[in-house]
Tab-separated table of C-alpha atoms in Angstrom:
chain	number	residue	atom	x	y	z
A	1181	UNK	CA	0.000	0.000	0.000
A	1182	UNK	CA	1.132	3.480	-0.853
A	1183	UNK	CA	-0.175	6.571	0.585
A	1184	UNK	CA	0.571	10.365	-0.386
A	1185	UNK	CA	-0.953	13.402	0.388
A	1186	UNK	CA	-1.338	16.479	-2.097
A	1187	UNK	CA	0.903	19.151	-2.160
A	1188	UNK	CA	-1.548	21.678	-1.821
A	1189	UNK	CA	-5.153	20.187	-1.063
A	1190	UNK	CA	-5.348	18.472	2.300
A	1191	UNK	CA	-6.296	14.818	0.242
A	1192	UNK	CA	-4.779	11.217	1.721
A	1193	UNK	CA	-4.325	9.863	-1.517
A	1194	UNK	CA	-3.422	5.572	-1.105
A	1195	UNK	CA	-3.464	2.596	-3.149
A	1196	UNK	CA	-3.803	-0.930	-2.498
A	1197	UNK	CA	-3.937	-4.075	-4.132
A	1198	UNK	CA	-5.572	-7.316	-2.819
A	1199	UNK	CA	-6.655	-10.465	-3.349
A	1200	UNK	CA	-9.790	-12.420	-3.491
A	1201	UNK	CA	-11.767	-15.467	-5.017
A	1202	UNK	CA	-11.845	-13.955	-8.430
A	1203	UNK	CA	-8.174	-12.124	-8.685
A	1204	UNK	CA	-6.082	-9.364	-8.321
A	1205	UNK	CA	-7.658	-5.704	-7.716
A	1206	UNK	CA	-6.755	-2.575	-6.637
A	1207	UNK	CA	-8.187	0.171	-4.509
A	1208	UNK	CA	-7.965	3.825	-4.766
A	1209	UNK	CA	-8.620	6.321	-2.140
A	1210	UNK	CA	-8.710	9.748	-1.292
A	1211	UNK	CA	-9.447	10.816	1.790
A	1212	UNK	CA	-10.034	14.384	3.436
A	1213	UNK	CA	-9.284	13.427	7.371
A	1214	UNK	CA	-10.371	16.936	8.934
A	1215	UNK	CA	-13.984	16.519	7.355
A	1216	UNK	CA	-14.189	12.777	7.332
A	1217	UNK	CA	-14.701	12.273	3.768
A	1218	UNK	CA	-13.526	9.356	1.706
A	1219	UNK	CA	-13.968	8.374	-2.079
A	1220	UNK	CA	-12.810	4.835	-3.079
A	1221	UNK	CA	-12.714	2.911	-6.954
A	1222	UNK	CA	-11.923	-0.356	-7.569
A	1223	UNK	CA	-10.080	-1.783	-10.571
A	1224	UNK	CA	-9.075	-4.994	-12.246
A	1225	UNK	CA	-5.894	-3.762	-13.816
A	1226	UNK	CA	-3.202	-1.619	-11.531
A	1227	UNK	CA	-2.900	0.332	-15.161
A	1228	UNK	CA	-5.901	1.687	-14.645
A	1229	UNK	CA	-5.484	2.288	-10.761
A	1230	UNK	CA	-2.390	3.982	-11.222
A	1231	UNK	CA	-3.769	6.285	-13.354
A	1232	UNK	CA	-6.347	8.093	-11.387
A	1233	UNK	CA	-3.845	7.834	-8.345
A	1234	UNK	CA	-1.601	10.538	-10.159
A	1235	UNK	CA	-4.130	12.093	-11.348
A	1236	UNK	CA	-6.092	12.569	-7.891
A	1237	UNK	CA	-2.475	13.700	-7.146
A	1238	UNK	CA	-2.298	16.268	-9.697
């Protein structure tokens, strides 16, 4: 798991891959701690995951 926060935006940004009874996956969230506010996707391919973990970094 890999968590970063945003330079400039108070976002927790992390990434996680896990395994279950049909495969791989990977989980994206972004969390804003002070307000208790979280936003997760989940996707078959860490491509995919990656992506929208730099860009919910950007």
């Amino acid at each position: 798991m890999a968590t970063k926060k945003h330079v400039t935006k108070k976002w927790e940004v992390s990434i996680m891959e896990f395994q279950n009874h049909t495969g791989r996956k990977f989980k994206v969230t972004r969390r804003l701690p002070e307000l208790s506010v979280a936003e997760t996707k989940v996707f078959a391919t860490k491509k995919k995951a990656k992506r929208l973990f730099d860009e919910w970094l950007q």
